[in-house]
Short mmCIF file of the C-alpha atoms (twelve columns), coordinates in Angstrom:
data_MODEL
# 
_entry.id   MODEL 
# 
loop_
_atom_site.group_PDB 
_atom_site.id 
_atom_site.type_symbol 
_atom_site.label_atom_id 
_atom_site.label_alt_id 
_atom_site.label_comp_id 
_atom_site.label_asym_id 
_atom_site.label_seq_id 
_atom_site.Cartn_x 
_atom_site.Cartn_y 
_atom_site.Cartn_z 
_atom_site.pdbx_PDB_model_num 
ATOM 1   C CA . UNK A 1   147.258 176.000 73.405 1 
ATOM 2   C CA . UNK A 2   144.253 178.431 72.839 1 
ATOM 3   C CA . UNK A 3   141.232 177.388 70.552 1 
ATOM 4   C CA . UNK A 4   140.214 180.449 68.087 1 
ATOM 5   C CA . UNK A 5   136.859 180.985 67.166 1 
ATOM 6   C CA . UNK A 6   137.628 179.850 63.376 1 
ATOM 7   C CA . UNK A 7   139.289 176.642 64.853 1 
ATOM 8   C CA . UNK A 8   136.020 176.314 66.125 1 
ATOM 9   C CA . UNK A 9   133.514 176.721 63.338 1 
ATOM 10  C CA . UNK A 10  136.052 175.037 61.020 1 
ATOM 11  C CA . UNK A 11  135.643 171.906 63.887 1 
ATOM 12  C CA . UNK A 12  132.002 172.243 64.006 1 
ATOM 13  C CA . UNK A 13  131.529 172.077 60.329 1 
ATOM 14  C CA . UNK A 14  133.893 168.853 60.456 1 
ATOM 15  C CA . UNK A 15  131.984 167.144 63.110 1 
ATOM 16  C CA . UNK A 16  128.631 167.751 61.036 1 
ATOM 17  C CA . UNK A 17  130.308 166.169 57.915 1 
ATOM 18  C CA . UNK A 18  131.503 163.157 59.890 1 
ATOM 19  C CA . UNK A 19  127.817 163.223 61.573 1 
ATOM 20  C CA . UNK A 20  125.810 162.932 58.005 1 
ATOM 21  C CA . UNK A 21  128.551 160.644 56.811 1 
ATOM 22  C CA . UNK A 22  127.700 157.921 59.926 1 
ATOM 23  C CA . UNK A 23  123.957 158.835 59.687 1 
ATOM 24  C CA . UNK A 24  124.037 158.284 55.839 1 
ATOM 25  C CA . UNK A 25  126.166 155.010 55.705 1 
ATOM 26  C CA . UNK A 26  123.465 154.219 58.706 1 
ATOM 27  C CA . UNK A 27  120.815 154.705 56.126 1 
ATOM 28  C CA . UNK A 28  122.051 152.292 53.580 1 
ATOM 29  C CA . UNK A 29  122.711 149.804 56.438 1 
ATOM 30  C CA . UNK A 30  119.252 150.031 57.260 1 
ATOM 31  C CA . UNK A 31  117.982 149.426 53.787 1 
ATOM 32  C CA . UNK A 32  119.455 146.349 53.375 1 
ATOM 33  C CA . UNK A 33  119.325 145.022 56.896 1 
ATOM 34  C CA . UNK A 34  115.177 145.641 56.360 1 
ATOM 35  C CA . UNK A 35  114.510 144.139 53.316 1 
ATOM 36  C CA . UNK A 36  115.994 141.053 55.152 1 
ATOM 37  C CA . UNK A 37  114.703 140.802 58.274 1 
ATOM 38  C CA . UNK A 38  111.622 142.763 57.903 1 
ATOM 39  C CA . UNK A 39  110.794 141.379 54.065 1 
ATOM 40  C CA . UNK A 40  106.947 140.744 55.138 1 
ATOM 41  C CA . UNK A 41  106.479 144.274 56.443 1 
ATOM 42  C CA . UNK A 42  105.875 147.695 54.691 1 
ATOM 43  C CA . UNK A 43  106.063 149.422 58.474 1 
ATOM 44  C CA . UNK A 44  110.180 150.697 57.843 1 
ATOM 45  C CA . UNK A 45  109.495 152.178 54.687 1 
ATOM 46  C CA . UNK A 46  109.258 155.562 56.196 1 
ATOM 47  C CA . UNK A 47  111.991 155.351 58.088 1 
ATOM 48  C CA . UNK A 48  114.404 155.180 54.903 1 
ATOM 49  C CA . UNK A 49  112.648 156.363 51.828 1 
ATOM 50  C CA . UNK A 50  110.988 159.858 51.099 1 
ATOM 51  C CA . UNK A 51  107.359 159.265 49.840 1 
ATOM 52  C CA . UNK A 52  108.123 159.798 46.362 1 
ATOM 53  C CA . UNK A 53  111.118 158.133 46.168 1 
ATOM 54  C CA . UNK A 54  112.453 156.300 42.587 1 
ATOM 55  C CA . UNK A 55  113.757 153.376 43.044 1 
ATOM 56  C CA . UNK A 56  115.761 152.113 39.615 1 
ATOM 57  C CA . UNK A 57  116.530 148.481 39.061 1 
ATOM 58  C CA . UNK A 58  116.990 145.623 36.031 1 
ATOM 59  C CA . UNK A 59  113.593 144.374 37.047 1 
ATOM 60  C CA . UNK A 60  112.018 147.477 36.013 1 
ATOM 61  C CA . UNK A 61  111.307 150.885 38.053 1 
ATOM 62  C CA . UNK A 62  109.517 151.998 41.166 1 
ATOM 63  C CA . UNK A 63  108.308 155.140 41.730 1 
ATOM 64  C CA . UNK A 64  106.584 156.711 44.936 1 
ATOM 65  C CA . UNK A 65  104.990 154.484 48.165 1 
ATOM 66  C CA . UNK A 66  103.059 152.392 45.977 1 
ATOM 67  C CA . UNK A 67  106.597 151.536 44.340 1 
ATOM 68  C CA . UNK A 68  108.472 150.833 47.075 1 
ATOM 69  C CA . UNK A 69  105.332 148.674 48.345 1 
ATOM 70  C CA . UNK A 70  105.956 146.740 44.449 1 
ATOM 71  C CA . UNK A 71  109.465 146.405 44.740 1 
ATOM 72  C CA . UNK A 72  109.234 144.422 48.042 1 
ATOM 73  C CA . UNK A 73  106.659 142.377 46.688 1 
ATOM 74  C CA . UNK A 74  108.329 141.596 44.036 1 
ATOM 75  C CA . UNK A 75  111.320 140.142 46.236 1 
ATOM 76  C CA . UNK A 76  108.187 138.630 48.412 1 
ATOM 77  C CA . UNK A 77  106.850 136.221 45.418 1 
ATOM 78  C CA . UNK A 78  109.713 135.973 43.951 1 
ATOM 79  C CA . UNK A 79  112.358 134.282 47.148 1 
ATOM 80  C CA . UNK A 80  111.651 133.130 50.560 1 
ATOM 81  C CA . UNK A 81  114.587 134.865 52.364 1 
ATOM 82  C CA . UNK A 82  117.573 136.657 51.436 1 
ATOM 83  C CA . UNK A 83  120.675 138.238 52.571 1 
ATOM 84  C CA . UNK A 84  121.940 141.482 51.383 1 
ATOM 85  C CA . UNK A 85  125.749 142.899 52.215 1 
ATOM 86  C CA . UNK A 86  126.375 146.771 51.599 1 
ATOM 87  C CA . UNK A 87  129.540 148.390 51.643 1 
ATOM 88  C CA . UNK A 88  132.367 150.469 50.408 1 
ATOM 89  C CA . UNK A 89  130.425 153.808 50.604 1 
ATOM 90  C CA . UNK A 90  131.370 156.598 48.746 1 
ATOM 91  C CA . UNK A 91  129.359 159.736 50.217 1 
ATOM 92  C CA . UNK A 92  129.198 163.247 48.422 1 
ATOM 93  C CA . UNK A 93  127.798 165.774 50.752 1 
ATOM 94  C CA . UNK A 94  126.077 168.824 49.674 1 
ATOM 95  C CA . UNK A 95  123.991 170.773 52.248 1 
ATOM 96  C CA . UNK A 96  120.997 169.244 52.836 1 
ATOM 97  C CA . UNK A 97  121.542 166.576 50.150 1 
ATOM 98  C CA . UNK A 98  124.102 163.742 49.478 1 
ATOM 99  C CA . UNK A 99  125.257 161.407 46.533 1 
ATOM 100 C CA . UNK A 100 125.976 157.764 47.807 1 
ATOM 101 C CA . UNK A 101 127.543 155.081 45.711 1 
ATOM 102 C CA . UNK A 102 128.051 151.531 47.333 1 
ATOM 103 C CA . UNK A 103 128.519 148.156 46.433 1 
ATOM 104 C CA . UNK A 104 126.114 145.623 47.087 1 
ATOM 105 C CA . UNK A 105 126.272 141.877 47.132 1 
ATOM 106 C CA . UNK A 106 122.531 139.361 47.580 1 
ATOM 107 C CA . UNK A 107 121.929 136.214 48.175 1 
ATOM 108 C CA . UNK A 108 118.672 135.275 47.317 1 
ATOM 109 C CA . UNK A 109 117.422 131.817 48.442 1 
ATOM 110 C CA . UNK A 110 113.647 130.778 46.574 1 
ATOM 111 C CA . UNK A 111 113.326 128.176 49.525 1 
ATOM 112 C CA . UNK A 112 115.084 128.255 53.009 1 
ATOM 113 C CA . UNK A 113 114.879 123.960 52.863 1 
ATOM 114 C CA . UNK A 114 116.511 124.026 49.311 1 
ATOM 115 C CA . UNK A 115 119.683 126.105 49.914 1 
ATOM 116 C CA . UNK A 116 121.293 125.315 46.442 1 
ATOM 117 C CA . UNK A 117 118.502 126.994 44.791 1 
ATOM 118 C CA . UNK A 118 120.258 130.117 45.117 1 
ATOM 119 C CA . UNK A 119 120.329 133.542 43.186 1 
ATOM 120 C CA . UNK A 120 123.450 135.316 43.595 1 
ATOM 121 C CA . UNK A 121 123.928 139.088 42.417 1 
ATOM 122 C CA . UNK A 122 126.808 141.532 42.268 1 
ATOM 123 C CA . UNK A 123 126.600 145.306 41.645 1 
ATOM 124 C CA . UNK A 124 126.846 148.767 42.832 1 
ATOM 125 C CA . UNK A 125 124.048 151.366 43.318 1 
ATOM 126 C CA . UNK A 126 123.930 155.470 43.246 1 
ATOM 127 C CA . UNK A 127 121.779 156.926 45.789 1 
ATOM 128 C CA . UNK A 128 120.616 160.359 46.440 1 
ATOM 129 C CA . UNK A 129 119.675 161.127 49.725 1 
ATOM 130 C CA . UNK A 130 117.661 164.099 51.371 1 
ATOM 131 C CA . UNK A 131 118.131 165.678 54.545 1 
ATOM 132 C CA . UNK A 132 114.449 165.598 56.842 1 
ATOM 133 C CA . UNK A 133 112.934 166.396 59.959 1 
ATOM 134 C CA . UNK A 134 113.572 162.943 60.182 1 
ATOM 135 C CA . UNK A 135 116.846 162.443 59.622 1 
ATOM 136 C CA . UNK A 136 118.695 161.451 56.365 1 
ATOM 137 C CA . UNK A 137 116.126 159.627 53.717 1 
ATOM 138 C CA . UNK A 138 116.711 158.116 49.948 1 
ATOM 139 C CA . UNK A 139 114.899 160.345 47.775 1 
ATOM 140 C CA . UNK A 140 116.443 158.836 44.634 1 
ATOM 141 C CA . UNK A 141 118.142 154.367 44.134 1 
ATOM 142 C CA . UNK A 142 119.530 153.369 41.067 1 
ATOM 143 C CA . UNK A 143 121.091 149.637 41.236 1 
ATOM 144 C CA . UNK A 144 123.914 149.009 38.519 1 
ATOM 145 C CA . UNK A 145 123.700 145.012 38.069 1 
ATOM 146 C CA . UNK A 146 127.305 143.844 37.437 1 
ATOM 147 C CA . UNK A 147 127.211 139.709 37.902 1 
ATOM 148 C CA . UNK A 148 124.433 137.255 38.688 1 
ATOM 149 C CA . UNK A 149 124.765 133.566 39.131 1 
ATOM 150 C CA . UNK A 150 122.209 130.582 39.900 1 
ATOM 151 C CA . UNK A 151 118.460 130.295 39.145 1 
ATOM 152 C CA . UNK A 152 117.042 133.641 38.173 1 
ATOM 153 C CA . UNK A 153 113.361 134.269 39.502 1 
ATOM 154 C CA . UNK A 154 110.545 132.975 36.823 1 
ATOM 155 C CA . UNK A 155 110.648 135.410 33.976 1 
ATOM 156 C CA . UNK A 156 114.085 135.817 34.009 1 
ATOM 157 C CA . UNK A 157 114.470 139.337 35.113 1 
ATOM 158 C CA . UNK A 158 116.652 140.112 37.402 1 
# 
């Protein structure tokens, strides 16, 4: 069998797609394995939001560093640890940009010693991401809540 040079480019163009679609579903990985295990540091921020990134939640909205640094102290004051599963990603390539919808489940726990005191959510969230010199980065997060259940943080908002 010979290889033409359209089988080629047509391969090369769908190894690239596959390539941004691992490197993106990467990127959401990363999100949410970060703001668990590295909840009292600002230090990954960089490596998966642009700086002006706007971040869209029930709790309110986020917009640029200083929002991302409010968002995660918002989870900081709010729960002692949590655990957040990602998954089911829908990815819409465009160039150097890409639409990503997932669905994302959270477990947040106010005190590690009081396990029962539990806030559960449910939801998807819409993500626009930006190809960088850096790699693939979240320029825009939009969380759709769909369920919550146990003891929302004080204020109620979730």
């Amino acid at each position: 069998m010979t290889t033409t040079a359209p089988d080629l480019a047509d391969l090369s163009r769908r190894l690239e797609a596959l390539t941004d679609r691992v490197e993106l579903t990467e990127l959401c990985d990363r999100f949410v394995r970060h703001l668990d295990q590295d909840r009292h540091s600002d230090h990954w921020l960089d490596s998966v939001f642009i700086t002006d990134t706007h971040l869209t939640f029930p709790m309110g909205e986020f917009k640029g560093r200083e929002g991302q640094v409010a968002f995660l102290e918002t989870a900081r004051k709010n729960f002692e640890r949590t655990h957040h599963l990602s998954s089911n990603y829908d990815i819409r390539l465009d160039g150097d940009s890409a639409r990503v919808t997932a669905h994302l489940v959270a477990v947040h726990l106010r005190r590690s010693a009081e396990p029962n005191s539990h806030f559960s959510i449910g939801g998807h969230y819409e993500a626009e991401a930006v190809r960088t010199a850096d790699g693939w980065r979240l320029r825009t997060l939009a969380f759709d809540l769909v369920w919550n259940a146990g003891d929302p943080p004080a204020g109620g908002k979730v």
